[in-house]
Short mmCIF file of C-alpha atoms and ligand atoms in Angstrom, two decimals:
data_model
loop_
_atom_site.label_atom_id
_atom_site.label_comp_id
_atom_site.label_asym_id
_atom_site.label_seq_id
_atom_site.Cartn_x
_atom_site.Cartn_y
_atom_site.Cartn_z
CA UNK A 164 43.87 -50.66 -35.28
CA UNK A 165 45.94 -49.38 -38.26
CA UNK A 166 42.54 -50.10 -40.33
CA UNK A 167 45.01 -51.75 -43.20
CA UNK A 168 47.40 -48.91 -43.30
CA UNK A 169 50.61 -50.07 -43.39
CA UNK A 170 51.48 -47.41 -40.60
CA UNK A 171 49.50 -44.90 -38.10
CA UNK A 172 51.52 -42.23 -39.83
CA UNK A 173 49.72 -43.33 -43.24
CA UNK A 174 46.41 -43.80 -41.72
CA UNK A 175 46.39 -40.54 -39.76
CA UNK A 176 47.51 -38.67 -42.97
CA UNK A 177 44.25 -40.23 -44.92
CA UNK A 178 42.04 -39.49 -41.86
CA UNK A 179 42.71 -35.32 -42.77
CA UNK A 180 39.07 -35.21 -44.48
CA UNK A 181 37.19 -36.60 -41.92
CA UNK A 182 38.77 -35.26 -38.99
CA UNK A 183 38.85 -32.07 -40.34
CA UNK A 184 35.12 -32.57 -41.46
CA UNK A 185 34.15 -33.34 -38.10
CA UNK A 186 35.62 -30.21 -36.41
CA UNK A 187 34.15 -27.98 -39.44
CA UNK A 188 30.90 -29.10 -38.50
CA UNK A 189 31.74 -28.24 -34.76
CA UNK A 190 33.32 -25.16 -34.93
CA UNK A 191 30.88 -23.39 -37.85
CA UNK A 192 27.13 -23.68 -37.49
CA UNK A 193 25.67 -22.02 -40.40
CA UNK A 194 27.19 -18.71 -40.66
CA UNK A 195 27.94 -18.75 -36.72
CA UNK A 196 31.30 -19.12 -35.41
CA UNK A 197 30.80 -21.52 -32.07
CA UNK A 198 33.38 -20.51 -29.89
CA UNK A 199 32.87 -19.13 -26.11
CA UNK A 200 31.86 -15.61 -25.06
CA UNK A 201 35.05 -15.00 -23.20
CA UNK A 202 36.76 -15.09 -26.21
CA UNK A 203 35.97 -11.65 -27.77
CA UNK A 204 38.80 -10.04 -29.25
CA UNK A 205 37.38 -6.95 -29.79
CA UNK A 206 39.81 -4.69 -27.22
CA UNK A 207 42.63 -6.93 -27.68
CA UNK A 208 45.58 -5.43 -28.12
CA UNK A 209 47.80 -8.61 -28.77
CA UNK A 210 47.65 -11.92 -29.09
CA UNK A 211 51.08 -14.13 -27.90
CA UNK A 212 51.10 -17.71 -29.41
CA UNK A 213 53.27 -20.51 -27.74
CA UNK A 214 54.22 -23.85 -28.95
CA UNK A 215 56.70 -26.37 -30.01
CA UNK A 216 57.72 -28.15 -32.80
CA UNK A 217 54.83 -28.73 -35.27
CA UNK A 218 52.32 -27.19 -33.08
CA UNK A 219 54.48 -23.93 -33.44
CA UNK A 220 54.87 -24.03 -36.73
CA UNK A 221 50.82 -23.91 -36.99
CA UNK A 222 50.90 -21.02 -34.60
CA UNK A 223 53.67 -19.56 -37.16
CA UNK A 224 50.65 -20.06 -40.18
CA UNK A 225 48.21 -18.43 -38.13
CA UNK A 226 50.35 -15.22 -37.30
CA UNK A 227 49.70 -14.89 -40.86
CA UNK A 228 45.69 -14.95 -40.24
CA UNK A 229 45.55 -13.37 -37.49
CA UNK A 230 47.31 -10.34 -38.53
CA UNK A 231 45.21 -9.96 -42.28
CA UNK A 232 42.34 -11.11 -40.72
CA UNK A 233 41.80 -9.29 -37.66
CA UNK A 234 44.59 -7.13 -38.09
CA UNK A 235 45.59 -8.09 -34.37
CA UNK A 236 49.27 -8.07 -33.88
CA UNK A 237 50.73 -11.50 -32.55
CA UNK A 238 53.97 -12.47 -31.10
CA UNK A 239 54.90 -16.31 -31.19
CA UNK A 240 57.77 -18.14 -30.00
CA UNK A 241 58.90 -21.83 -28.99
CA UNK A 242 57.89 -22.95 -25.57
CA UNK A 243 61.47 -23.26 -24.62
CA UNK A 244 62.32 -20.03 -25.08
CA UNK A 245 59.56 -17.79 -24.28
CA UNK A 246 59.49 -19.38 -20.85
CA UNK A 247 62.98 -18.21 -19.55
CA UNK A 248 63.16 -14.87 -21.67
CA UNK A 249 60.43 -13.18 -18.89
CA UNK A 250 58.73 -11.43 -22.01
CA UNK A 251 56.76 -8.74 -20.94
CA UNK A 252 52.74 -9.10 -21.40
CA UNK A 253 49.81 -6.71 -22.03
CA UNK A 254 47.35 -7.24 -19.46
CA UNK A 255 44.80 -6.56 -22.19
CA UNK A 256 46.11 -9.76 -23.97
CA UNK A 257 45.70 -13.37 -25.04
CA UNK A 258 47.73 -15.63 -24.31
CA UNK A 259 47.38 -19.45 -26.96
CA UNK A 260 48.95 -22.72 -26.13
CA UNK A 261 48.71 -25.02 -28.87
CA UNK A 262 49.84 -28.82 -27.76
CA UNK A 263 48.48 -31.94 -29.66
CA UNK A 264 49.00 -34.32 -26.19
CA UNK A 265 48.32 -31.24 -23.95
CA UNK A 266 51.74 -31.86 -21.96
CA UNK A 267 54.81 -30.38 -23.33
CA UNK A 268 56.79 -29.64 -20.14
CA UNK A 269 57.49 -26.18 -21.34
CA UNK A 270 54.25 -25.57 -23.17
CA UNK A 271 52.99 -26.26 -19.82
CA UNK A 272 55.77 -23.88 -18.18
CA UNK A 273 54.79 -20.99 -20.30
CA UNK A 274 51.36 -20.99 -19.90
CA UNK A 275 51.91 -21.28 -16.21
CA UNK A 276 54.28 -18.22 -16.91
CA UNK A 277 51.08 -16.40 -18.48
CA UNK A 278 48.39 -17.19 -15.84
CA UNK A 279 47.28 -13.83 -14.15
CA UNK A 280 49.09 -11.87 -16.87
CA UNK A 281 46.80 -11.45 -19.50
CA UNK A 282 42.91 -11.51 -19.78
CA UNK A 283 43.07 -15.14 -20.75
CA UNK A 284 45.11 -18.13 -21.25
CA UNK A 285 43.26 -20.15 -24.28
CA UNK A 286 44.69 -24.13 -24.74
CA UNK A 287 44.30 -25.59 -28.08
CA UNK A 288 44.69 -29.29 -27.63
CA UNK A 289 44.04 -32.73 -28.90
CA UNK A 290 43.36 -33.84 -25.50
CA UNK A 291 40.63 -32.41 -23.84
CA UNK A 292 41.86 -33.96 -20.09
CA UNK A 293 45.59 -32.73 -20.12
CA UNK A 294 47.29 -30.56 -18.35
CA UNK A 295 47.32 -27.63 -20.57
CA UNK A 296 43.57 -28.30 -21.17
CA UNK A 297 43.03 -28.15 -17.39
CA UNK A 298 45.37 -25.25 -16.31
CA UNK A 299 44.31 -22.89 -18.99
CA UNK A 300 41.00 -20.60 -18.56
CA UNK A 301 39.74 -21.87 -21.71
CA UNK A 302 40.20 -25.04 -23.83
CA UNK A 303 39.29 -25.87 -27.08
CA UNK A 304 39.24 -29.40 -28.87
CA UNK A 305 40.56 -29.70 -32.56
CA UNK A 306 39.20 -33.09 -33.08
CA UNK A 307 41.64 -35.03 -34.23
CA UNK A 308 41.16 -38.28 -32.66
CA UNK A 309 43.62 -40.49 -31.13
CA UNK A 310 47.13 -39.64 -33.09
CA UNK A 311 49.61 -42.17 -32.46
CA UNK A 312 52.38 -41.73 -34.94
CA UNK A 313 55.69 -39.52 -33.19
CA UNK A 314 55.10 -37.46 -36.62
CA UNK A 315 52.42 -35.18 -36.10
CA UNK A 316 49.69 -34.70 -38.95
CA UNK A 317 46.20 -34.80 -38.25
CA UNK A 318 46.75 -33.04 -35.72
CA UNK A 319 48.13 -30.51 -37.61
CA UNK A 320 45.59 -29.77 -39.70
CA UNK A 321 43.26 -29.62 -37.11
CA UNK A 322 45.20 -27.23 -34.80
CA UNK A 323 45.63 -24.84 -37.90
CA UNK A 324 41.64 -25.23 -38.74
CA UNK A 325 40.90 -24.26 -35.12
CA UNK A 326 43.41 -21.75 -35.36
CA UNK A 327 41.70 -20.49 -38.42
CA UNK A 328 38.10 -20.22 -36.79
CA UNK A 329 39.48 -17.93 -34.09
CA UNK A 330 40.93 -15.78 -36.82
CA UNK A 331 37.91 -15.55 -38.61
CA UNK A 332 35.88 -14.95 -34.93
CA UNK A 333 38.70 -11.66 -34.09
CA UNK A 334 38.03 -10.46 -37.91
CA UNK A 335 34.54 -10.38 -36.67
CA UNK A 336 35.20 -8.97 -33.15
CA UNK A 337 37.49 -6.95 -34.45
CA UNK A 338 35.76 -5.32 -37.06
CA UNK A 339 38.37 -5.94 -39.78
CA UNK A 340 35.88 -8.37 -41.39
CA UNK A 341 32.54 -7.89 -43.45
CA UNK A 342 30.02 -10.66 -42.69
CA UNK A 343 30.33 -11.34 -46.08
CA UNK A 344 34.10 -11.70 -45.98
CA UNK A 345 33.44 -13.76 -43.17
CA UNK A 346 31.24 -16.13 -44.63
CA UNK A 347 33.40 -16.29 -48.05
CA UNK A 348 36.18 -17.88 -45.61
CA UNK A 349 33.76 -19.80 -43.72
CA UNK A 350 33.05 -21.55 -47.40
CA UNK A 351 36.85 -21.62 -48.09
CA UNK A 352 37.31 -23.38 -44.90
CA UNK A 353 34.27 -25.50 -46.02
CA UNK A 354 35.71 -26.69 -48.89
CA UNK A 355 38.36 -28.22 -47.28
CA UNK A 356 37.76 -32.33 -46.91
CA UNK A 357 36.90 -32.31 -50.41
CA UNK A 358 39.92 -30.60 -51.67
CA UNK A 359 42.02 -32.73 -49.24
CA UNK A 360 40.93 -35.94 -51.02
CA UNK A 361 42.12 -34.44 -54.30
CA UNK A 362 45.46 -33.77 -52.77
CA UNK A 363 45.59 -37.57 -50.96
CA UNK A 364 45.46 -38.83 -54.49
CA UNK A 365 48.69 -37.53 -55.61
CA UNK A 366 50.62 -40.33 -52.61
CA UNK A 367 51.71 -42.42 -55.73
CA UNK A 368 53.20 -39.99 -57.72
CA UNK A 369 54.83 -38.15 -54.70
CA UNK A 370 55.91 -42.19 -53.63
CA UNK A 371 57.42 -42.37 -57.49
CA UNK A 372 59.38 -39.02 -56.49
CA UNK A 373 60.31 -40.05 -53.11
CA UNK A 374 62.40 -42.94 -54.22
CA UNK A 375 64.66 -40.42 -55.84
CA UNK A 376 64.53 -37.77 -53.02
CA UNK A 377 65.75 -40.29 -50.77
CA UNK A 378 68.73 -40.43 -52.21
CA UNK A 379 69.70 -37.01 -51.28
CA UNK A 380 71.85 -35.44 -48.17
CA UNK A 381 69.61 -32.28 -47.81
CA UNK A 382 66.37 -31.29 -49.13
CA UNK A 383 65.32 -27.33 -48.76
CA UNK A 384 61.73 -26.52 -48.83
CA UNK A 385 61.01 -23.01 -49.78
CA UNK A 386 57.37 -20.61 -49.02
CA UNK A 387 56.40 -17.13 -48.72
CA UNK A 388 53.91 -15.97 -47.08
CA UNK A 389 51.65 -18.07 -44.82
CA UNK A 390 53.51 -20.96 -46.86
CA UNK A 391 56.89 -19.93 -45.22
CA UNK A 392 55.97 -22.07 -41.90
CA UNK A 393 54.77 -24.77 -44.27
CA UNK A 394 58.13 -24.77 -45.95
CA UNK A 395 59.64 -25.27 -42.05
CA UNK A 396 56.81 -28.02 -41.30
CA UNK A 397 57.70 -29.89 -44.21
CA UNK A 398 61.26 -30.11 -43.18
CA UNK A 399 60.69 -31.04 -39.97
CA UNK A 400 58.53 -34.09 -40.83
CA UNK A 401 61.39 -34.90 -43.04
CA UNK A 402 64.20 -34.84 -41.22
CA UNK A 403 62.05 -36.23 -38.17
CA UNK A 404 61.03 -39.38 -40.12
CA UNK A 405 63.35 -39.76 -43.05
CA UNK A 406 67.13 -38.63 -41.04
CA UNK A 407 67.55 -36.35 -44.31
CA UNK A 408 68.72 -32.99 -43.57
CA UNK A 409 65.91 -30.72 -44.70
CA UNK A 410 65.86 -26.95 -43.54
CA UNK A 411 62.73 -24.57 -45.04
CA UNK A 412 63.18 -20.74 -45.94
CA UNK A 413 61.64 -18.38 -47.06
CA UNK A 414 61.67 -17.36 -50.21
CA UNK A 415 63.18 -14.67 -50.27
CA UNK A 416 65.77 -15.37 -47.87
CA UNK A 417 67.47 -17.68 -50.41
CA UNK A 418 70.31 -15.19 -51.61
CA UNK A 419 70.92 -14.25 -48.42
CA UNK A 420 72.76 -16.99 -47.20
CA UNK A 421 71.26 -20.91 -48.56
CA UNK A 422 71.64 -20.40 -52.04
CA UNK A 423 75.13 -21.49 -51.64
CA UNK A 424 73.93 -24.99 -50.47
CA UNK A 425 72.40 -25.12 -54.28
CA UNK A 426 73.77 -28.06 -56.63
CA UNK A 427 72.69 -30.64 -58.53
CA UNK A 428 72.32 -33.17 -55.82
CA UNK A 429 69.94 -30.81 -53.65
CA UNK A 430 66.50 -31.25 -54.24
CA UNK A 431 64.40 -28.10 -53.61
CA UNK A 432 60.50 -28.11 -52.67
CA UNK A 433 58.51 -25.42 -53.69
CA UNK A 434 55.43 -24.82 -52.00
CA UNK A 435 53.72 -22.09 -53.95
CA UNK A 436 49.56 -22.04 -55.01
CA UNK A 437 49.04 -19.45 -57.37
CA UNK A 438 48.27 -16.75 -55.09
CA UNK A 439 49.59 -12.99 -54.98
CA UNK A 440 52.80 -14.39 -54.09
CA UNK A 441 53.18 -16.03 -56.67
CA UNK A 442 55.48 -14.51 -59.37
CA UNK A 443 57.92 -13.42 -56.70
CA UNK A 444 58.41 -17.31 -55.42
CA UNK A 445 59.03 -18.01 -58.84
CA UNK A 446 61.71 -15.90 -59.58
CA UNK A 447 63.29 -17.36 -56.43
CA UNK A 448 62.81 -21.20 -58.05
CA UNK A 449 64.31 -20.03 -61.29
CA UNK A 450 67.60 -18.91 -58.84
CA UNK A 451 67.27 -22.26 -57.63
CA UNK A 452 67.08 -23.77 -61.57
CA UNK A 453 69.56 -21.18 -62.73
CA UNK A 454 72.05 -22.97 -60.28
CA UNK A 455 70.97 -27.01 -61.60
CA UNK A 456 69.13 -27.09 -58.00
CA UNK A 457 66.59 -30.01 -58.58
CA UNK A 458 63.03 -28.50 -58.00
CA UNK A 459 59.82 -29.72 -56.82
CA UNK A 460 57.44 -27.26 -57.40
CA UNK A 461 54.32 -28.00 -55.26
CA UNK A 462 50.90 -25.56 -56.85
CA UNK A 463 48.05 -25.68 -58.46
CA UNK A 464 46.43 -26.11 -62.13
CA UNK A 465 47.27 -22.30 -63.02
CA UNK A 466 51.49 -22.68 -61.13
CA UNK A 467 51.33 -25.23 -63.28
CA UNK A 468 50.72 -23.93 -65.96
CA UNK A 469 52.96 -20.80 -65.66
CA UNK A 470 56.03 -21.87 -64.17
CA UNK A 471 56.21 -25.97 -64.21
CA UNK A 472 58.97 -25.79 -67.17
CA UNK A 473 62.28 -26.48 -66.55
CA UNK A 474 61.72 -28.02 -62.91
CA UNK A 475 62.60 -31.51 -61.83
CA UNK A 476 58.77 -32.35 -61.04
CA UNK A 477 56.13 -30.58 -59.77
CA UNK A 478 52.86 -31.83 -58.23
CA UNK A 479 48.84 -30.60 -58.78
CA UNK A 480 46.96 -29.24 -56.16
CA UNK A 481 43.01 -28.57 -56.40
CA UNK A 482 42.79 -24.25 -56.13
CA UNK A 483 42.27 -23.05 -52.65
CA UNK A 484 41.20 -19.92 -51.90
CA UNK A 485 43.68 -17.15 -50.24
CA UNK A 486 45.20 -17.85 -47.19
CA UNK A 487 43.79 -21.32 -46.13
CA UNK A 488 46.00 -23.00 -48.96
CA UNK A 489 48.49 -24.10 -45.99
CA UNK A 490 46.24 -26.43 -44.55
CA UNK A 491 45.81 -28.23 -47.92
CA UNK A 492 49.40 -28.21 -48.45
CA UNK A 493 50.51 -29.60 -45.48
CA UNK A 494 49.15 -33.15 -47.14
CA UNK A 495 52.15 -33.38 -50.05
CA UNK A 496 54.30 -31.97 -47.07
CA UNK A 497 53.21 -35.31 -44.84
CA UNK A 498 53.23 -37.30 -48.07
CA UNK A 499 56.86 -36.45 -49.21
CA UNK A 500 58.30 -37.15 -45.69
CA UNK A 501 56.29 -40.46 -45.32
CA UNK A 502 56.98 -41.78 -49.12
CA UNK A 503 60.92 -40.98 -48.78
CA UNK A 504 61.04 -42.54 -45.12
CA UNK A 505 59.53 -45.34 -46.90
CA UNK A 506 61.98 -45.72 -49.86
CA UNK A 507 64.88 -45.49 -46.60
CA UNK A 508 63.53 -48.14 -44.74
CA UNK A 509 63.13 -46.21 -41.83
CA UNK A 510 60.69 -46.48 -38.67
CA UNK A 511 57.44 -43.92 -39.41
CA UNK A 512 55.91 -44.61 -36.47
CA UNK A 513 58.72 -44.54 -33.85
CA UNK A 514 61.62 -42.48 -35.38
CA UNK A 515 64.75 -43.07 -33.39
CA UNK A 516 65.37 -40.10 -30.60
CA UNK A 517 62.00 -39.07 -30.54
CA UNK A 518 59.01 -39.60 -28.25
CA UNK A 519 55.34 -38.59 -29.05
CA UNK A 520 55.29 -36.28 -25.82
CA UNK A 521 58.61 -34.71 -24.80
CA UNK A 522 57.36 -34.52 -20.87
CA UNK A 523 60.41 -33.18 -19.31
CA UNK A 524 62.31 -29.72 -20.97
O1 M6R B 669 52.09 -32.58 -28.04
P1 M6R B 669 52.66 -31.30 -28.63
O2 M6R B 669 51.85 -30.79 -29.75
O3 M6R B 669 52.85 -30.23 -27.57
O4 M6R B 669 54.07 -31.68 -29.18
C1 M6R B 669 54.92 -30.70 -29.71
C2 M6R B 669 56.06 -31.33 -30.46
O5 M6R B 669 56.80 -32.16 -29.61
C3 M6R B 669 55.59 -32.13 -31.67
O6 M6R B 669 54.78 -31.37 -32.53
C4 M6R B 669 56.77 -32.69 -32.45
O7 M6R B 669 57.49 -31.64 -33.04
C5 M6R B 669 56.29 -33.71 -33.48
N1 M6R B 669 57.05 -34.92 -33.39
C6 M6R B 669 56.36 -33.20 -34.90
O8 M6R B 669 55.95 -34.12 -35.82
#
């Protein structure tokens, strides 16, 4: 059932292509976005996005989207506390739900919180027969297949593809995108699988790496940008599977408070394609190397390039087109965490303290 993977965890990472293939071909038909009627975004005036853990930290990517995309404002928050805070909602609102196993007691609690408050209540599951999937007025599959490992990362890339559809479909609604702009994305999006097999075939040189980052008490990953919740994701598969103290920042927040944490022994990962972001992450790194942190900068061909000198490592991406790059990036995020639970000896599959579906708050 592990189809010669050592671990679910490894063979769910390697699945990404396909998976993600599979729910590119479902959700784009040509140059037709196939999602329902209902959801027309047009008169929106917000969209709210609710979620824990990793499926919150896609919902924290697509804030990014949704807001240069479609210019619609969002407002996201962790199940937990958007449920007791009694947050005031526009009628004239969405309201997302984004759950791999479709019951997270309070995932479940705050869309129940939602229901008759705003136009609709969309659920964006793995499982099409939960009880998010059931209780919302819309659902909508992201494909990933069965995901067994407590570490989430198929789904993860499929929740932020799905995530990225709808983006692309309020753009549309919205206005805010051309139908060429539209399509350019649709292409980015596209290009995905194959740029995901490039970025699989860095696991033995991130397993080479891992050996030494598993030596260390705390990692910090750093983004700006969409990349920012990457940088958080990437900790939490970390600390989740590895029991390394990893926290992610953004970039810019580093001198206002974690650059202290900055020696030699703390490795820092850099997650930064050479985008318009670019330079400024950079100068943040070169705080980091100014300091003898250890960095792993994490780009592409042309980061490379520029800014590789003087860091610890860094690793190639393929180039991805602005501002999908955090679905290809998640890979090396999933990849560092599994390689340096690895090199610890420690369970991938059933991390101590953790269950696959936290059922009760
Ligand atoms: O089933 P859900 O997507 O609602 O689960 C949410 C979190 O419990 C989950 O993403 C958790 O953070 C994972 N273990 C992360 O890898």
């Amino acid at each position: 059932e592990k189809g010669g993977y050592k671990h679910f965890m490894a063979k769910e990472i390697a699945e990404q292509p396909v998976v993600l293939g599979d729910a590119l071909r479902h959700y784009l038909k040509a140059d037709h976005i196939n999602l329902p009627e209902e959801l027309d975004f047009s008169n929106i005036e917000r969209l709210t996005l609710v979620a824990c853990g990793t499926a919150f930290y896609a919902c924290s990517v697509a804030k990014y989207w949704f807001e240069s995309l479609a210019g619609l404002p969002c407002e996201i928050d962790v199940a937990s506390e958007f449920r007791y805070r009694e947050p005031p909602l526009p009628k004239n609102s969405f309201a997302l739900f984004v759950s791999q196993s479709g019951e997270t007691a309070d995932t479940l609690a705050a869309l129940r919180y939602c229901k008759g408050k705003v136009a609709h209540t969309v659920a964006v599951v793995n499982v099409p027969t939960s009880s998010i999937a059931r209780e919302a007025d819309l659902a909508l599959p992201i494909l990933a297949g069965i995901e067994v490992g407590v570490a989430s990362t198929k789904a993860f890339s499929c929740q932020l593809l799905a995530l990225a559809v709808m983006a692309l479909k309020a753009g549309r609604d919205r206005g805010h995108l051309s139908a060429a702009q539209a399509a350019a994305h649709m292409d980015t999006l596209r290009a995905l699988p194959g740029l995901m097999n490039a970025a699989l075939a860095t696991s033995d040189e991130i397993a080479r790496l891992a050996a030494q980052l598993a030596e260390a008490q705390d990692i910090l990953f750093l983004g700006r940008g969409a990349m920012y919740p990457l940088a958080l994701e990437g900790a939490l598969k970390l600390k989740e599977i590895s029991y390394i103290h990893a926290e992610g920042y953004a970039s810019g927040e580093l001198k206002h408070g974690p650059i202290a944490l900055i020696d030699r022994t703390v490795p820092v990962i850099v997650m930064a394609p050479h985008d318009r972001l670019f330079d400024k992450t950079v100068s943040n790194m070169q705080e980091v190397m100014a300091r003898h942190g250890k960095v792993l900068l994490v780009t592409d061909a042309k980061g490379a390039t520029t800014a590789a000198e003087g860091t610890w490592a860094h690793l190639r991406m393929p180039e991805v087109a602005e501002p999908f790059a955090p679905i290809l990036y998640a890979l090396p995020a999933q990849l560092l965490a599994y390689h340096t639970a690895i090199a610890k000896g420690t369970d991938v599959d059933q991390p101590r303290n953790l269950a696959k579906s936290v059922t009760v708050e």
